[in-house]
Coordinates of C-alpha atoms in Angstrom, one line a residue:
Chain A
M1 CA 0.1 0.3 0.5
S2 CA 1.3 3.4 -0.7
P3 CA 2.4 5.4 2.2
A4 CA 0.5 8.4 1.2
L5 CA -3.1 6.0 1.7
V6 CA -1.2 4.9 5.2
R7 CA -1.1 7.9 6.4
L8 CA -4.4 9.5 5.1
G9 CA -5.7 5.8 7.1
R10 CA -3.9 6.6 10.2
Q11 CA -5.7 10.2 9.6
L12 CA -8.7 8.9 9.0
V13 CA -8.8 6.9 12.4
L14 CA -8.1 9.6 14.2
V15 CA -11.8 11.1 13.3
P16 CA -13.8 8.7 15.2
I17 CA -11.3 9.1 18.3
V18 CA -11.7 12.3 18.4
A19 CA -15.6 12.4 18.2
I20 CA -15.9 9.9 21.3
A21 CA -13.4 11.4 23.2
S22 CA -15.5 15.1 22.7
Y23 CA -19.0 13.4 23.9
F24 CA -17.1 12.2 26.7
L25 CA -15.7 14.7 28.3
M26 CA -18.3 16.8 27.4
A27 CA -21.1 14.8 28.6
A28 CA -18.7 14.6 31.6
L29 CA -19.0 18.2 32.9
P30 CA -21.4 18.8 35.3
L31 CA -24.4 21.1 34.6
T32 CA -23.8 23.3 37.6
T33 CA -21.2 26.3 38.0
A34 CA -19.8 27.1 41.2
D35 CA -22.2 29.5 41.8
D36 CA -24.6 28.9 44.4
A37 CA -27.6 30.1 42.8
K38 CA -27.3 28.3 40.3
R39 CA -26.3 24.7 42.1
Q40 CA -29.8 23.3 41.7
V41 CA -31.2 21.9 38.4
A42 CA -34.6 20.7 38.5
P43 CA -34.6 16.4 37.9
E44 CA -36.6 16.7 35.0
V45 CA -34.3 19.1 33.8
L46 CA -31.9 16.9 33.8
A47 CA -33.5 13.7 32.8
S48 CA -34.4 15.6 29.9
Y49 CA -30.6 16.6 29.0
R50 CA -29.1 13.3 30.1
R51 CA -32.2 11.8 27.6
D52 CA -30.9 14.4 24.9
L53 CA -27.7 13.6 24.9
G54 CA -27.8 10.1 25.2
L55 CA -26.3 9.7 28.4
G56 CA -25.9 6.5 30.5
Q57 CA -27.3 4.2 26.7
P58 CA -25.5 1.9 25.2
F59 CA -24.4 3.8 22.4
G60 CA -25.3 7.1 23.3
F61 CA -22.7 8.8 22.1
L62 CA -24.4 8.1 18.6
R63 CA -26.6 10.6 19.8
P64 CA -25.6 14.0 18.5
W65 CA -25.6 12.5 14.6
E66 CA -28.6 10.8 14.9
K67 CA -30.3 14.3 15.6
L68 CA -27.9 15.9 12.9
F69 CA -29.0 13.6 10.4
R70 CA -32.6 13.4 11.2
G71 CA -32.5 17.6 10.8
E72 CA -33.6 17.8 14.4
R73 CA -31.8 20.9 15.7
L74 CA -28.2 19.9 17.9
G75 CA -28.5 21.3 21.4
T76 CA -30.5 21.2 24.4
S77 CA -31.4 24.5 23.8
A78 CA -32.9 26.9 21.4
Q79 CA -29.4 28.3 20.6
G80 CA -28.6 24.8 19.2
V81 CA -28.2 24.8 15.6
T82 CA -29.5 21.8 12.3
G83 CA -26.9 20.9 10.0
D84 CA -27.7 22.9 7.7
E85 CA -27.0 26.2 9.6
L86 CA -23.8 23.9 10.6
L87 CA -22.8 23.9 7.4
W88 CA -23.8 27.6 6.2
K89 CA -21.8 28.9 9.1
L90 CA -18.2 26.2 8.6
S91 CA -18.3 27.4 4.6
G92 CA -17.9 30.7 6.4
S93 CA -15.7 30.2 8.5
V94 CA -13.1 27.8 5.7
G95 CA -14.2 31.3 3.0
V96 CA -12.7 33.7 5.4
G97 CA -9.6 31.2 6.0
L98 CA -9.6 30.6 2.2
V99 CA -9.0 34.6 1.5
A100 CA -6.7 34.3 5.1
L101 CA -4.3 31.3 2.8
V102 CA -4.1 33.7 -0.4
L103 CA -3.6 36.4 1.5
A104 CA -0.8 34.3 3.6
L105 CA 0.5 33.3 0.4
G106 CA 1.0 36.5 -1.0
W107 CA 3.2 37.8 2.5
A108 CA 5.2 34.4 2.5
L109 CA 6.1 35.5 -1.3
A110 CA 7.0 39.9 -0.5
F111 CA 8.8 38.3 3.5
A112 CA 10.4 35.6 1.3
L113 CA 12.5 38.1 -1.5
L114 CA 12.7 40.4 0.9
R115 CA 14.3 38.5 3.5
S116 CA 17.0 37.4 0.8
R117 CA 17.3 40.7 0.0
W118 CA 17.9 42.5 3.3
K119 CA 20.0 39.5 4.3
R120 CA 23.4 41.3 2.0
G121 CA 22.0 44.6 3.9
R122 CA 22.1 46.5 6.9
L123 CA 18.3 45.5 6.9
S124 CA 19.2 41.7 8.4
L125 CA 17.8 42.1 11.6
L126 CA 14.3 42.9 9.9
G127 CA 14.1 39.5 8.7
D128 CA 14.7 38.1 12.6
A129 CA 12.8 41.1 13.8
L130 CA 9.8 40.6 11.9
P131 CA 8.9 36.7 12.5
A132 CA 9.5 37.3 16.1
V133 CA 6.7 39.5 16.1
A134 CA 4.2 38.0 14.2
F135 CA 5.0 34.7 15.7
G136 CA 4.5 37.1 19.6
T137 CA 1.1 38.9 18.4
P138 CA -1.9 36.6 18.8
V139 CA -4.8 37.1 16.2
F140 CA -6.4 38.9 18.8
I141 CA -4.7 41.8 19.3
P142 CA -4.4 42.9 15.9
A143 CA -8.0 42.0 15.8
L144 CA -8.8 44.5 18.8
L145 CA -7.1 47.0 17.4
L146 CA -8.6 47.2 14.0
A147 CA -12.2 46.0 15.8
P148 CA -13.1 50.4 16.4
A149 CA -12.8 50.8 13.3
V150 CA -14.9 47.5 11.6
V151 CA -17.8 47.3 14.4
E152 CA -18.3 50.3 15.4
R153 CA -17.8 52.7 12.3
G154 CA -17.9 50.1 9.4
H155 CA -14.6 51.4 7.8
L156 CA -14.2 47.9 6.2
L157 CA -15.4 44.7 5.9
P158 CA -15.8 42.0 8.7
E159 CA -14.7 39.4 6.8
L160 CA -11.7 40.8 4.8
S161 CA -10.5 42.5 8.1
A162 CA -10.5 38.6 9.6
A163 CA -8.7 37.2 6.9
L164 CA -6.2 39.9 6.8
V165 CA -5.0 39.6 10.7
I166 CA -5.6 35.9 10.5
S167 CA -2.9 35.5 7.7
V168 CA 0.1 37.4 9.2
W169 CA 1.4 34.5 11.5
P170 CA 0.9 31.7 8.8
G171 CA 1.9 33.9 5.9
I172 CA 5.7 35.2 7.9
F173 CA 5.7 31.7 8.6
L174 CA 5.6 30.1 5.3
G175 CA 7.8 33.0 4.2
T176 CA 10.4 32.0 6.8
L177 CA 10.6 28.9 5.5
V178 CA 10.6 29.3 1.7
A179 CA 13.5 32.3 2.4
D180 CA 15.5 28.4 4.3
A181 CA 14.4 26.3 1.4
L182 CA 15.8 28.9 -1.3
E183 CA 18.9 29.6 0.3
T184 CA 19.3 26.4 1.0
E185 CA 18.6 24.6 -2.3
L186 CA 20.5 27.9 -3.6
A187 CA 23.8 26.8 -2.7
R188 CA 23.6 23.4 -4.2
D189 CA 25.6 21.7 -6.9
Y190 CA 23.1 21.7 -9.3
V191 CA 22.7 25.3 -9.6
R192 CA 25.9 26.0 -10.2
T193 CA 26.1 23.8 -12.9
A194 CA 22.5 24.9 -14.5
R195 CA 24.3 28.5 -14.6
G196 CA 27.6 27.2 -15.9
K197 CA 25.6 25.7 -18.9
G198 CA 24.4 29.4 -19.4
L199 CA 20.7 29.1 -17.7
S200 CA 18.9 32.4 -17.3
P201 CA 18.8 33.2 -13.1
R202 CA 15.0 32.8 -13.6
A203 CA 15.2 29.7 -15.7
V204 CA 17.2 28.5 -12.7
L205 CA 14.2 29.7 -10.4
W206 CA 11.8 28.6 -11.7
R207 CA 12.5 25.1 -13.6
H208 CA 14.7 23.5 -11.0
V209 CA 14.8 25.6 -7.7
L210 CA 11.2 26.6 -6.7
P211 CA 10.5 22.5 -7.6
N212 CA 12.7 21.6 -5.0
V213 CA 11.1 24.3 -2.4
L214 CA 7.8 23.4 -2.8
P215 CA 7.6 20.0 -0.5
A216 CA 9.1 22.0 2.1
L217 CA 6.0 24.6 1.7
L218 CA 3.7 21.6 1.4
D219 CA 5.0 20.0 4.9
A220 CA 3.8 23.3 6.2
V221 CA 0.2 23.8 5.1
G222 CA -1.3 21.1 7.8
P223 CA 0.2 23.7 10.8
V224 CA -1.1 26.2 8.9
A225 CA -4.4 24.7 8.5
T226 CA -4.8 24.7 11.8
A227 CA -4.0 28.0 12.6
L228 CA -5.6 29.6 10.2
L229 CA -8.8 27.7 11.6
A230 CA -7.5 28.3 15.4
G231 CA -7.0 32.1 14.0
S232 CA -10.5 32.4 12.8
F233 CA -12.0 31.5 16.3
A234 CA -10.8 34.7 17.8
A235 CA -11.1 37.0 14.9
E236 CA -14.9 36.2 14.2
R237 CA -15.2 36.6 18.3
V238 CA -13.9 40.1 18.2
F239 CA -15.2 41.1 14.6
G240 CA -18.7 39.6 15.4
L241 CA -18.9 37.1 12.9
P242 CA -21.3 34.1 13.0
Y243 CA -19.6 31.5 11.7
F244 CA -17.9 28.2 12.9
G245 CA -15.5 29.7 15.4
Q246 CA -18.0 32.0 17.3
L247 CA -20.4 28.7 17.0
Y248 CA -18.3 26.8 18.9
V249 CA -16.8 28.8 21.6
L250 CA -20.4 30.1 21.8
A251 CA -20.8 25.9 22.3
V252 CA -17.7 25.1 24.8
L253 CA -19.3 28.3 27.4
Q254 CA -22.4 27.0 27.1
K255 CA -21.6 23.1 27.3
Q256 CA -23.9 22.5 24.4
V257 CA -22.1 18.9 24.1
A258 CA -23.1 18.0 20.6
V259 CA -23.0 20.6 19.2
V260 CA -19.1 20.8 20.4
V261 CA -18.9 17.2 19.3
V262 CA -20.5 17.7 16.5
A263 CA -18.5 21.2 15.9
T264 CA -14.9 19.0 17.2
T265 CA -15.9 16.2 14.5
V266 CA -15.8 18.3 11.6
F267 CA -12.6 20.1 12.2
A268 CA -11.0 17.0 13.1
S269 CA -12.1 16.3 9.1
L270 CA -11.1 19.5 7.6
L271 CA -7.8 18.8 8.1
V272 CA -8.2 15.0 7.6
V273 CA -9.0 16.6 3.5
V274 CA -6.1 19.1 3.9
G275 CA -3.9 16.4 4.8
L276 CA -5.9 14.0 1.6
V277 CA -5.1 17.1 -0.9
V278 CA -1.6 17.9 0.4
E279 CA -0.8 14.1 0.1
L280 CA -2.7 14.6 -3.9
V281 CA -0.4 17.6 -4.5
R282 CA 2.8 16.2 -3.4
L283 CA 2.3 12.7 -6.1
L284 CA 1.9 15.9 -8.5
V285 CA 4.8 17.9 -7.9
D286 CA 7.5 16.1 -6.2
P287 CA 8.8 12.7 -8.1
R288 CA 10.4 11.5 -5.4
A289 CA 6.8 11.0 -4.0
R290 CA 5.6 9.1 -6.5
E291 CA 8.6 7.4 -6.5
A292 CA 8.0 5.9 -2.8
R293 CA 4.7 5.0 -4.3
T294 CA 5.5 2.3 -6.9
Chain B
M1 CA 28.1 23.2 27.6
S2 CA 30.5 25.7 27.3
A3 CA 29.8 29.4 27.9
R4 CA 31.9 29.8 25.2
R5 CA 29.8 27.3 22.8
V6 CA 26.4 29.4 23.4
P7 CA 25.9 31.6 20.3
R8 CA 25.9 35.4 20.4
R9 CA 22.0 35.2 19.9
A10 CA 21.0 32.4 22.5
W11 CA 22.8 34.8 25.3
V12 CA 20.8 37.9 23.5
G13 CA 17.5 35.8 23.9
L14 CA 18.6 34.1 27.2
V15 CA 19.3 38.1 28.8
L16 CA 15.4 39.4 27.1
L17 CA 13.7 36.4 29.3
V18 CA 15.5 37.2 32.7
G19 CA 15.5 40.9 31.6
L20 CA 11.5 41.0 31.7
G21 CA 11.4 38.0 34.4
L22 CA 13.0 40.2 36.8
A23 CA 11.6 43.8 35.1
S24 CA 8.3 42.3 35.8
W25 CA 8.6 40.1 39.2
L26 CA 10.2 43.4 40.7
A27 CA 7.0 45.6 39.4
A28 CA 4.4 43.8 39.5
R29 CA 5.5 42.5 42.9
V30 CA 8.4 44.0 44.8
F31 CA 7.5 47.9 43.8
P32 CA 4.1 47.7 43.3
E33 CA 2.8 50.9 45.0
A34 CA 6.2 53.0 42.6
L35 CA 5.6 51.3 39.6
A36 CA 1.0 52.6 40.4
R37 CA 2.5 56.2 41.1
T38 CA 5.1 56.3 38.2
C39 CA 2.5 54.8 35.2
P40 CA 2.6 57.4 32.2
L41 CA -0.2 55.6 30.4
G42 CA -3.1 56.1 33.2
M43 CA -5.3 54.4 34.5
D44 CA -7.2 51.2 32.9
P45 CA -11.0 51.8 31.9
T46 CA -12.2 48.5 33.1
H47 CA -10.6 48.5 35.9
P48 CA -10.3 51.9 37.6
D49 CA -8.4 51.0 40.3
R50 CA -5.2 49.2 38.1
T51 CA -2.6 51.5 36.6
V52 CA -2.1 50.1 32.8
C53 CA 1.4 49.7 34.3
E54 CA 0.5 47.9 37.0
L55 CA -1.7 45.3 35.1
A56 CA 0.5 44.9 32.1
F57 CA 3.6 44.2 34.2
G58 CA 1.3 41.7 36.7
G59 CA 0.1 40.5 33.6
L60 CA 3.1 39.3 32.1
W61 CA 4.8 37.9 35.1
V62 CA 1.7 35.5 35.2
S63 CA 2.2 34.5 31.8
L64 CA 6.2 33.5 31.7
A65 CA 5.1 31.9 35.0
V66 CA 2.4 29.6 33.6
G67 CA 4.6 29.6 30.3
L68 CA 7.8 28.7 32.0
A69 CA 6.0 26.0 34.2
A70 CA 4.2 24.5 31.0
G71 CA 7.1 24.6 28.9
A72 CA 9.3 22.3 31.3
L73 CA 6.2 20.0 32.1
S74 CA 5.7 19.8 28.5
T75 CA 9.8 19.1 27.6
L76 CA 9.6 16.8 30.8
L77 CA 6.8 14.5 29.2
G78 CA 7.8 14.5 25.6
L79 CA 11.4 13.7 26.5
G80 CA 10.0 10.3 29.1
V81 CA 7.7 9.4 26.4
A82 CA 10.4 9.7 24.1
M83 CA 13.2 7.5 26.0
A84 CA 9.9 5.2 26.9
A85 CA 9.7 4.6 22.5
R86 CA 13.6 4.2 22.5
A87 CA 14.0 2.0 24.8
A88 CA 11.2 -0.6 24.2
G89 CA 11.8 0.0 20.1
G90 CA 10.4 -2.1 17.8
T91 CA 5.8 -2.0 17.5
L92 CA 5.5 -0.5 20.8
E93 CA 7.7 2.4 19.6
H94 CA 5.5 2.0 16.0
Q95 CA 2.1 2.4 18.2
L96 CA 3.7 5.6 20.9
L97 CA 4.6 6.9 17.5
R98 CA 1.4 6.6 16.5
V99 CA -0.5 8.0 19.2
V100 CA 2.2 11.2 19.1
D101 CA 1.1 12.0 16.1
A102 CA -2.5 11.7 16.2
V103 CA -2.3 13.9 19.6
F104 CA 0.5 16.3 17.0
A105 CA -2.1 16.5 14.9
L106 CA -5.3 18.4 17.6
P107 CA -5.3 22.1 17.4
D108 CA -3.7 23.1 20.6
V109 CA -6.6 25.9 21.5
L110 CA -9.4 23.3 20.9
V111 CA -8.3 21.1 22.9
V112 CA -7.3 23.9 26.0
M113 CA -10.5 25.2 25.7
V114 CA -12.5 21.9 26.6
L115 CA -10.2 20.5 29.3
Q116 CA -10.1 23.8 31.2
L117 CA -13.8 23.5 30.9
A118 CA -13.6 20.3 32.5
G119 CA -10.7 20.9 34.8
Q120 CA -13.3 24.1 36.1
S121 CA -15.8 21.9 36.4
M122 CA -13.6 19.6 38.7
L123 CA -12.3 22.1 40.9
D124 CA -15.7 23.4 41.8
A125 CA -17.1 19.7 42.8
G126 CA -13.9 19.7 44.3
H127 CA -12.6 17.1 42.9
A128 CA -8.6 19.3 41.1
G129 CA -6.3 17.1 43.6
G130 CA -5.2 21.0 45.0
L131 CA -5.1 22.5 41.5
G132 CA -6.3 26.2 41.3
P133 CA -6.3 28.2 38.3
F134 CA -2.9 28.3 37.2
G135 CA -2.0 24.5 38.0
L136 CA -4.8 23.5 36.0
M137 CA -4.0 25.5 33.0
V138 CA -0.1 24.5 32.9
V139 CA -1.9 20.9 33.2
S140 CA -3.9 21.6 30.0
L141 CA -1.2 23.4 28.0
A142 CA 1.2 20.2 29.2
L143 CA -1.5 17.5 28.0
V144 CA -1.8 19.1 24.6
G145 CA 2.0 20.4 24.2
W146 CA 3.9 16.8 25.2
A147 CA 3.7 15.7 21.5
G148 CA 5.7 17.7 19.4
P149 CA 8.9 17.1 22.7
A150 CA 8.5 13.7 22.0
R151 CA 8.4 13.7 18.3
M152 CA 11.6 15.7 17.9
F153 CA 13.8 14.1 20.9
R154 CA 12.7 10.6 19.5
N155 CA 14.7 11.4 15.9
R156 CA 17.4 13.1 17.6
L157 CA 18.2 10.0 20.0
A158 CA 17.5 7.6 16.8
S159 CA 20.2 10.2 15.3
L160 CA 22.4 10.0 18.6
E161 CA 22.0 6.4 18.7
G162 CA 23.5 5.9 14.9
Q163 CA 26.7 7.3 15.7
E164 CA 30.0 5.9 15.2
F165 CA 30.8 6.7 19.2
I166 CA 27.8 4.9 20.6
A167 CA 28.4 1.7 18.4
A168 CA 32.2 1.7 19.5
S169 CA 30.9 2.2 23.4
R170 CA 28.4 -0.2 22.9
A171 CA 30.8 -3.2 20.9
L172 CA 33.3 -2.0 24.6
G173 CA 30.3 -3.8 26.6
A174 CA 28.7 -0.4 27.7
G175 CA 25.2 -1.0 28.9
R176 CA 22.2 1.0 28.7
W177 CA 22.3 2.8 31.5
H178 CA 26.0 4.1 30.9
L179 CA 25.1 5.2 27.2
L180 CA 22.5 7.4 28.9
R181 CA 24.1 9.1 31.3
V182 CA 27.8 9.1 29.7
H183 CA 26.8 9.5 25.9
L184 CA 23.6 10.6 25.3
W185 CA 22.2 12.6 27.7
P186 CA 25.1 15.0 27.6
A187 CA 24.3 15.4 24.0
L188 CA 20.9 15.5 24.0
R189 CA 21.0 18.4 27.0
P190 CA 21.3 21.9 24.9
F191 CA 18.9 20.1 22.7
V192 CA 16.6 19.9 25.8
L193 CA 16.8 23.6 26.5
A194 CA 16.3 24.6 23.2
V195 CA 13.2 22.7 23.3
F196 CA 11.9 23.8 26.4
L197 CA 12.2 27.6 25.2
S198 CA 10.9 26.8 21.7
R199 CA 7.4 25.4 24.1
L200 CA 7.1 28.9 26.1
P201 CA 5.7 31.0 23.5
T202 CA 3.2 28.1 22.3
A203 CA 2.6 28.0 25.5
I204 CA 2.1 31.5 26.6
L205 CA 0.0 32.5 23.5
T206 CA -2.3 29.3 23.4
E207 CA -2.6 30.6 27.3
S208 CA -3.6 34.5 25.7
T209 CA -5.4 33.0 23.5
V210 CA -8.3 31.1 25.7
S211 CA -8.0 33.2 28.3
F212 CA -8.9 36.0 25.7
F213 CA -12.3 33.8 25.2
G214 CA -13.4 34.3 29.1
I215 CA -13.1 30.4 29.7
A216 CA -9.7 30.4 31.4
R217 CA -10.1 31.9 35.0
M218 CA -6.5 33.3 35.5
E219 CA -6.3 34.9 38.8
P220 CA -3.9 37.3 39.0
M221 CA -4.7 38.1 35.5
S222 CA -2.6 36.9 32.6
L223 CA -1.6 39.2 29.8
G224 CA -4.6 37.4 28.0
R225 CA -6.7 37.9 30.3
Y226 CA -6.0 41.8 31.1
L227 CA -7.1 41.7 27.1
G228 CA -9.7 39.8 27.1
T229 CA -11.7 41.8 29.8
S230 CA -11.0 45.3 28.4
Y231 CA -12.7 44.5 25.4
A232 CA -15.5 47.1 25.8
A233 CA -13.0 49.4 26.8
L234 CA -10.5 48.6 23.9
I235 CA -13.8 49.0 21.3
Y236 CA -16.1 51.8 22.6
E237 CA -13.6 54.0 24.3
G238 CA -10.7 53.6 21.8
G239 CA -8.1 52.2 23.9
S240 CA -5.4 51.8 22.5
R241 CA -3.2 52.4 24.9
V242 CA -4.0 49.8 26.6
V243 CA -3.0 46.9 24.4
L244 CA 0.3 48.1 23.3
P245 CA 2.3 48.0 26.1
A246 CA 0.6 44.3 26.8
W247 CA 1.5 43.9 23.7
G248 CA 4.8 45.2 22.9
L249 CA 5.6 42.9 26.3
L250 CA 4.4 39.9 24.9
V251 CA 6.5 40.2 21.8
L252 CA 9.3 40.9 23.6
L253 CA 8.9 37.7 25.4
V254 CA 8.3 35.4 22.7
L255 CA 11.6 37.0 20.7
G256 CA 13.7 36.1 23.7
A257 CA 12.6 32.9 24.0
S258 CA 12.4 32.2 20.0
L259 CA 15.6 34.3 19.8
A260 CA 17.9 31.4 22.1
S261 CA 15.6 28.6 21.1
Q262 CA 16.5 29.3 17.4
A263 CA 20.0 29.7 18.3
L264 CA 20.7 26.8 20.7
G265 CA 18.6 24.9 18.3
A266 CA 20.7 25.8 15.2
G267 CA 23.7 24.9 17.3
T268 CA 22.8 21.1 18.2
R269 CA 21.6 20.7 14.9
R270 CA 25.1 19.4 13.5
V271 CA 24.7 15.7 15.5

């Protein structure tokens, strides 16, 4: 069996494990809080809650999925969502994430080119300082700084602003990787040979160097996809976007077990899909991956 | 590792980290009144009895303590798992690595959110085994953060064990414990420090984000919780003066840890 399929199989196994683990972890949480005023929960409310989530029943952990496939509202209150609404919210978050990915690739290319130029001059320190600033800045800080203009005065589109603040960290992260890989590849013998045979620097870069840099970039897509979606949670909260991230945070805070289970599993499945796409692209662009398959 | 071998960038990072730690300790713990009187940024809009400087430096002290404790715990856990995997070898090592990969693939922020909620429920019910909000956060961060170090330590141990001097030592009759104590641990030590320092920013940023969502009940407030509670004031009172000092301190903290970690990591990459 090809190594790519084996890796995919291992990732797929993760999805039901995540679903079951999140169900039992959330189901173990008591309904009450430390606040004495809220300590008493009526027995009928508790019984309805347990019945609704299938607690104490054999295969009770399948209950959120039964509700999802029957088109019932997930959650134990009117704040729950249907499968269609969940899909709509997910598409909103994925849309913001895709715009952020495009922006991040732009940041990455710009940063890699600038860093290779700065390396020779007095600005080399900036090549180190910029990643530190980007990596030391949680998404919610630029979101908070942009929020007054976006939320209060409506100067910018909230979705675009969210994509912009989410894209900074992944962009600089990818840029650092591309810059390092470019530096390593440009120092290799085959580049010197190609140049010695009269190939233009542009041709060497596009035909020989960049195809070798691409696998390093693909390895980073998984962490970047996780960072983009996790970043969207904070950005959606600050900008008030009613998508998947906002839903997840509220569901955790309100202990909506079924919503958390389904949303967590959808999140894990999304990462598996990203992994599959990365493997397919790797097979297309990396001859070493194709050789390993055969 | 001798002092001469430590790269200059690592020293800059370490000095920055120690300096920030000392500054936050002196400002928040030893001379809080002096800090409150001399703060040029004035009072915080959402905490009228505290100055921005008091809250920023107090938050820095808590974030640094959380980061150090969680980083150390996750590094130790990772090291333990890596050593157990190498000692077991064969199928068991592969199975352990599958578990490591599965944990590594989970997004930190989501898992810490759920762990925090579960831990707080246990705390409320009195079943937290003496853990307060601080200990709860450290344990949550360590539970999601050990997989990366475990993978790195296992790979490093495997490379070290393939070296000729280890084979020679084995051929001369050295046992496992002797190899670990005399050859492997001294070669692994700088790498362990580099990995620990690389965990520090991750732990601090994850804690900040979870605290910002209002899920963690960090008391006294960390930088993330401080920024999270200032949310309304920031939006409706244009309070960027509240964000900028805390942000600056967070960036300096991550800069110090990244510089030290990268420099130490680069120094040990030749193995």
